[in-house]
JSON list of C-alpha atoms in Angstrom, two decimals:
[
{"chain": "A", "resi": 1249, "resn": "UNK", "atom": "CA", "xyz": [0.00, 0.00, 0.00]},
{"chain": "A", "resi": 1250, "resn": "UNK", "atom": "CA", "xyz": [1.34, 3.40, -0.88]},
{"chain": "A", "resi": 1251, "resn": "UNK", "atom": "CA", "xyz": [1.38, 5.81, 0.83]},
{"chain": "A", "resi": 1252, "resn": "UNK", "atom": "CA", "xyz": [0.90, 4.64, 4.41]},
{"chain": "A", "resi": 1253, "resn": "UNK", "atom": "CA", "xyz": [-0.11, 8.07, 5.72]},
{"chain": "A", "resi": 1254, "resn": "UNK", "atom": "CA", "xyz": [-2.62, 10.33, 3.98]},
{"chain": "A", "resi": 1255, "resn": "UNK", "atom": "CA", "xyz": [-5.09, 13.15, 4.47]},
{"chain": "A", "resi": 1256, "resn": "UNK", "atom": "CA", "xyz": [-8.75, 12.96, 3.48]},
{"chain": "A", "resi": 1257, "resn": "UNK", "atom": "CA", "xyz": [-9.07, 13.52, -0.27]},
{"chain": "A", "resi": 1258, "resn": "UNK", "atom": "CA", "xyz": [-5.68, 11.97, -1.09]},
{"chain": "A", "resi": 1259, "resn": "UNK", "atom": "CA", "xyz": [-5.13, 8.81, -3.16]},
{"chain": "A", "resi": 1260, "resn": "UNK", "atom": "CA", "xyz": [-4.00, 5.43, -1.84]},
{"chain": "A", "resi": 1261, "resn": "UNK", "atom": "CA", "xyz": [-2.86, 2.56, -4.06]},
{"chain": "A", "resi": 1262, "resn": "UNK", "atom": "CA", "xyz": [-3.11, -1.05, -2.92]},
{"chain": "A", "resi": 1263, "resn": "UNK", "atom": "CA", "xyz": [-1.36, -3.67, -5.03]},
{"chain": "A", "resi": 1264, "resn": "UNK", "atom": "CA", "xyz": [-0.10, -7.24, -5.02]},
{"chain": "A", "resi": 1265, "resn": "UNK", "atom": "CA", "xyz": [2.14, -9.14, -7.43]},
{"chain": "A", "resi": 1266, "resn": "UNK", "atom": "CA", "xyz": [1.15, -12.36, -9.15]},
{"chain": "A", "resi": 1267, "resn": "UNK", "atom": "CA", "xyz": [1.60, -15.43, -6.97]},
{"chain": "A", "resi": 1268, "resn": "UNK", "atom": "CA", "xyz": [3.26, -18.65, -8.07]},
{"chain": "A", "resi": 1269, "resn": "UNK", "atom": "CA", "xyz": [0.90, -21.13, -6.38]},
{"chain": "A", "resi": 1270, "resn": "UNK", "atom": "CA", "xyz": [-1.51, -21.35, -9.34]},
{"chain": "A", "resi": 1271, "resn": "UNK", "atom": "CA", "xyz": [-4.62, -19.88, -7.71]},
{"chain": "A", "resi": 1272, "resn": "UNK", "atom": "CA", "xyz": [-6.45, -20.01, -11.07]},
{"chain": "A", "resi": 1273, "resn": "UNK", "atom": "CA", "xyz": [-8.84, -17.17, -10.26]},
{"chain": "A", "resi": 1274, "resn": "UNK", "atom": "CA", "xyz": [-9.99, -17.05, -13.88]},
{"chain": "A", "resi": 1275, "resn": "UNK", "atom": "CA", "xyz": [-11.12, -14.32, -16.22]},
{"chain": "A", "resi": 1276, "resn": "UNK", "atom": "CA", "xyz": [-13.21, -11.61, -14.64]},
{"chain": "A", "resi": 1277, "resn": "UNK", "atom": "CA", "xyz": [-11.69, -12.15, -11.19]},
{"chain": "A", "resi": 1278, "resn": "UNK", "atom": "CA", "xyz": [-12.02, -9.21, -8.82]},
{"chain": "A", "resi": 1279, "resn": "UNK", "atom": "CA", "xyz": [-10.33, -7.93, -5.70]},
{"chain": "A", "resi": 1280, "resn": "UNK", "atom": "CA", "xyz": [-12.46, -6.47, -2.91]},
{"chain": "A", "resi": 1281, "resn": "UNK", "atom": "CA", "xyz": [-10.87, -3.58, -1.03]},
{"chain": "A", "resi": 1282, "resn": "UNK", "atom": "CA", "xyz": [-12.34, -2.22, 2.18]},
{"chain": "A", "resi": 1283, "resn": "UNK", "atom": "CA", "xyz": [-11.45, 0.73, 4.38]},
{"chain": "A", "resi": 1284, "resn": "UNK", "atom": "CA", "xyz": [-12.28, 0.87, 8.08]},
{"chain": "A", "resi": 1285, "resn": "UNK", "atom": "CA", "xyz": [-11.88, 3.86, 10.39]},
{"chain": "A", "resi": 1286, "resn": "UNK", "atom": "CA", "xyz": [-10.10, 4.02, 13.76]},
{"chain": "A", "resi": 1287, "resn": "UNK", "atom": "CA", "xyz": [-13.23, 2.68, 15.50]},
{"chain": "A", "resi": 1288, "resn": "UNK", "atom": "CA", "xyz": [-13.38, -0.33, 13.14]},
{"chain": "A", "resi": 1289, "resn": "UNK", "atom": "CA", "xyz": [-16.43, 0.93, 11.21]},
{"chain": "A", "resi": 1290, "resn": "UNK", "atom": "CA", "xyz": [-16.42, 0.08, 7.52]},
{"chain": "A", "resi": 1291, "resn": "UNK", "atom": "CA", "xyz": [-16.16, 3.28, 5.48]},
{"chain": "A", "resi": 1292, "resn": "UNK", "atom": "CA", "xyz": [-16.38, 1.60, 2.10]},
{"chain": "A", "resi": 1293, "resn": "UNK", "atom": "CA", "xyz": [-16.03, -1.69, 0.28]},
{"chain": "A", "resi": 1294, "resn": "UNK", "atom": "CA", "xyz": [-15.29, -1.63, -3.47]},
{"chain": "A", "resi": 1295, "resn": "UNK", "atom": "CA", "xyz": [-14.16, -4.11, -6.11]},
{"chain": "A", "resi": 1296, "resn": "UNK", "atom": "CA", "xyz": [-11.63, -3.85, -8.92]},
{"chain": "A", "resi": 1297, "resn": "UNK", "atom": "CA", "xyz": [-10.00, -6.16, -11.47]},
{"chain": "A", "resi": 1298, "resn": "UNK", "atom": "CA", "xyz": [-7.57, -8.91, -10.47]},
{"chain": "A", "resi": 1299, "resn": "UNK", "atom": "CA", "xyz": [-5.71, -11.21, -12.84]},
{"chain": "A", "resi": 1300, "resn": "UNK", "atom": "CA", "xyz": [-5.72, -15.02, -12.95]},
{"chain": "A", "resi": 1301, "resn": "UNK", "atom": "CA", "xyz": [-2.60, -15.18, -10.75]},
{"chain": "A", "resi": 1302, "resn": "UNK", "atom": "CA", "xyz": [-3.91, -12.81, -8.07]},
{"chain": "A", "resi": 1303, "resn": "UNK", "atom": "CA", "xyz": [-2.03, -9.68, -9.15]},
{"chain": "A", "resi": 1304, "resn": "UNK", "atom": "CA", "xyz": [-3.83, -6.36, -8.93]},
{"chain": "A", "resi": 1305, "resn": "UNK", "atom": "CA", "xyz": [-3.48, -2.60, -8.52]},
{"chain": "A", "resi": 1306, "resn": "UNK", "atom": "CA", "xyz": [-6.38, -0.70, -6.97]},
{"chain": "A", "resi": 1307, "resn": "UNK", "atom": "CA", "xyz": [-6.43, 3.03, -6.18]},
{"chain": "A", "resi": 1308, "resn": "UNK", "atom": "CA", "xyz": [-8.97, 4.92, -4.10]},
{"chain": "A", "resi": 1309, "resn": "UNK", "atom": "CA", "xyz": [-9.46, 8.37, -2.65]},
{"chain": "A", "resi": 1310, "resn": "UNK", "atom": "CA", "xyz": [-9.75, 8.64, 1.12]},
{"chain": "A", "resi": 1311, "resn": "UNK", "atom": "CA", "xyz": [-13.22, 10.10, 1.78]},
{"chain": "A", "resi": 1312, "resn": "UNK", "atom": "CA", "xyz": [-13.25, 13.79, 2.73]},
{"chain": "A", "resi": 1313, "resn": "UNK", "atom": "CA", "xyz": [-15.07, 13.15, 6.02]},
{"chain": "A", "resi": 1314, "resn": "UNK", "atom": "CA", "xyz": [-12.57, 10.58, 7.30]},
{"chain": "A", "resi": 1315, "resn": "UNK", "atom": "CA", "xyz": [-11.47, 11.39, 10.85]},
{"chain": "A", "resi": 1316, "resn": "UNK", "atom": "CA", "xyz": [-7.77, 11.36, 11.80]},
{"chain": "A", "resi": 1317, "resn": "UNK", "atom": "CA", "xyz": [-6.37, 8.19, 13.34]},
{"chain": "A", "resi": 1318, "resn": "UNK", "atom": "CA", "xyz": [-5.35, 4.67, 12.51]},
{"chain": "A", "resi": 1319, "resn": "UNK", "atom": "CA", "xyz": [-7.51, 3.17, 9.77]},
{"chain": "A", "resi": 1320, "resn": "UNK", "atom": "CA", "xyz": [-7.27, -0.26, 8.16]},
{"chain": "A", "resi": 1321, "resn": "UNK", "atom": "CA", "xyz": [-7.23, -1.45, 4.55]},
{"chain": "A", "resi": 1322, "resn": "UNK", "atom": "CA", "xyz": [-8.11, -5.01, 3.54]},
{"chain": "A", "resi": 1323, "resn": "UNK", "atom": "CA", "xyz": [-7.85, -6.58, 0.07]},
{"chain": "A", "resi": 1324, "resn": "UNK", "atom": "CA", "xyz": [-9.33, -10.03, -0.54]},
{"chain": "A", "resi": 1325, "resn": "UNK", "atom": "CA", "xyz": [-10.35, -11.92, -3.69]},
{"chain": "A", "resi": 1326, "resn": "UNK", "atom": "CA", "xyz": [-14.03, -11.17, -4.29]},
{"chain": "A", "resi": 1327, "resn": "UNK", "atom": "CA", "xyz": [-16.28, -14.26, -4.09]},
{"chain": "A", "resi": 1328, "resn": "UNK", "atom": "CA", "xyz": [-13.47, -16.47, -5.35]},
{"chain": "A", "resi": 1329, "resn": "UNK", "atom": "CA", "xyz": [-10.95, -17.33, -2.72]},
{"chain": "A", "resi": 1330, "resn": "UNK", "atom": "CA", "xyz": [-10.75, -20.60, -0.94]},
{"chain": "A", "resi": 1331, "resn": "UNK", "atom": "CA", "xyz": [-9.30, -20.72, 2.49]},
{"chain": "A", "resi": 1332, "resn": "UNK", "atom": "CA", "xyz": [-8.81, -24.03, 4.14]},
{"chain": "A", "resi": 1333, "resn": "UNK", "atom": "CA", "xyz": [-6.14, -24.43, 6.81]},
{"chain": "A", "resi": 1334, "resn": "UNK", "atom": "CA", "xyz": [-5.96, -28.13, 6.00]},
{"chain": "A", "resi": 1335, "resn": "UNK", "atom": "CA", "xyz": [-4.36, -27.27, 2.66]},
{"chain": "A", "resi": 1336, "resn": "UNK", "atom": "CA", "xyz": [-7.29, -28.57, 0.58]},
{"chain": "A", "resi": 1337, "resn": "UNK", "atom": "CA", "xyz": [-8.34, -26.39, -2.31]},
{"chain": "A", "resi": 1338, "resn": "UNK", "atom": "CA", "xyz": [-12.12, -26.13, -2.29]},
{"chain": "A", "resi": 1339, "resn": "UNK", "atom": "CA", "xyz": [-12.34, -24.72, -5.84]},
{"chain": "A", "resi": 1340, "resn": "UNK", "atom": "CA", "xyz": [-9.99, -26.84, -7.93]},
{"chain": "A", "resi": 1341, "resn": "UNK", "atom": "CA", "xyz": [-9.76, -30.59, -8.38]},
{"chain": "A", "resi": 1342, "resn": "UNK", "atom": "CA", "xyz": [-6.32, -32.13, -8.35]},
{"chain": "A", "resi": 1343, "resn": "UNK", "atom": "CA", "xyz": [-5.14, -32.70, -11.89]},
{"chain": "A", "resi": 1344, "resn": "UNK", "atom": "CA", "xyz": [-3.09, -35.86, -11.40]},
{"chain": "A", "resi": 1345, "resn": "UNK", "atom": "CA", "xyz": [0.63, -36.59, -11.55]},
{"chain": "A", "resi": 1346, "resn": "UNK", "atom": "CA", "xyz": [1.57, -33.15, -12.86]},
{"chain": "A", "resi": 1347, "resn": "UNK", "atom": "CA", "xyz": [-0.15, -31.35, -9.96]},
{"chain": "A", "resi": 1348, "resn": "UNK", "atom": "CA", "xyz": [2.42, -29.18, -8.14]},
{"chain": "A", "resi": 1349, "resn": "UNK", "atom": "CA", "xyz": [0.55, -29.64, -4.85]},
{"chain": "A", "resi": 1350, "resn": "UNK", "atom": "CA", "xyz": [-0.98, -27.04, -2.62]},
{"chain": "A", "resi": 1351, "resn": "UNK", "atom": "CA", "xyz": [0.56, -24.81, 0.02]},
{"chain": "A", "resi": 1352, "resn": "UNK", "atom": "CA", "xyz": [-1.30, -24.34, 3.27]},
{"chain": "A", "resi": 1353, "resn": "UNK", "atom": "CA", "xyz": [-2.55, -20.85, 3.93]},
{"chain": "A", "resi": 1354, "resn": "UNK", "atom": "CA", "xyz": [-3.81, -18.83, 6.83]},
{"chain": "A", "resi": 1355, "resn": "UNK", "atom": "CA", "xyz": [-7.43, -17.73, 7.01]},
{"chain": "A", "resi": 1356, "resn": "UNK", "atom": "CA", "xyz": [-6.56, -14.59, 8.96]},
{"chain": "A", "resi": 1357, "resn": "UNK", "atom": "CA", "xyz": [-7.94, -11.51, 7.19]},
{"chain": "A", "resi": 1358, "resn": "UNK", "atom": "CA", "xyz": [-5.00, -9.26, 6.27]},
{"chain": "A", "resi": 1359, "resn": "UNK", "atom": "CA", "xyz": [-5.42, -5.67, 7.49]},
{"chain": "A", "resi": 1360, "resn": "UNK", "atom": "CA", "xyz": [-2.78, -3.09, 6.62]},
{"chain": "A", "resi": 1361, "resn": "UNK", "atom": "CA", "xyz": [-2.72, 0.04, 8.80]},
{"chain": "A", "resi": 1362, "resn": "UNK", "atom": "CA", "xyz": [-3.33, 3.40, 7.14]},
{"chain": "A", "resi": 1363, "resn": "UNK", "atom": "CA", "xyz": [-2.72, 6.58, 9.12]},
{"chain": "A", "resi": 1364, "resn": "UNK", "atom": "CA", "xyz": [-5.20, 9.36, 8.43]},
{"chain": "A", "resi": 1365, "resn": "UNK", "atom": "CA", "xyz": [-3.82, 12.83, 9.16]},
{"chain": "A", "resi": 1366, "resn": "UNK", "atom": "CA", "xyz": [-6.01, 15.85, 9.84]},
{"chain": "A", "resi": 1367, "resn": "UNK", "atom": "CA", "xyz": [-7.38, 17.60, 6.76]},
{"chain": "A", "resi": 1368, "resn": "UNK", "atom": "CA", "xyz": [-5.53, 20.75, 5.74]}
]
């Protein structure tokens, strides 16, 4: 996420590179980005494009009424992701001998802190 400190009305860009674990999100995949304020209230939730390998870049403007303090930004695949701490993929069937296997993942929702400074 860049930048990590902003004022209301300024732009924030959230991005992630492609991953190499073959998530196979497919065409039309989306990322869902949400912003919560210092009290944990959701300010907005929006979607944007994500590629088959999970890479995305999403920019948003911090709402003008946002109060100063520590906010949080979350980005998750929209209606697509599987999350199974056992390592089983709930969306894809194993393809046989050529299957590279699956890596276990955590189901903890990633929240990146965003500091909101007072408006000018």
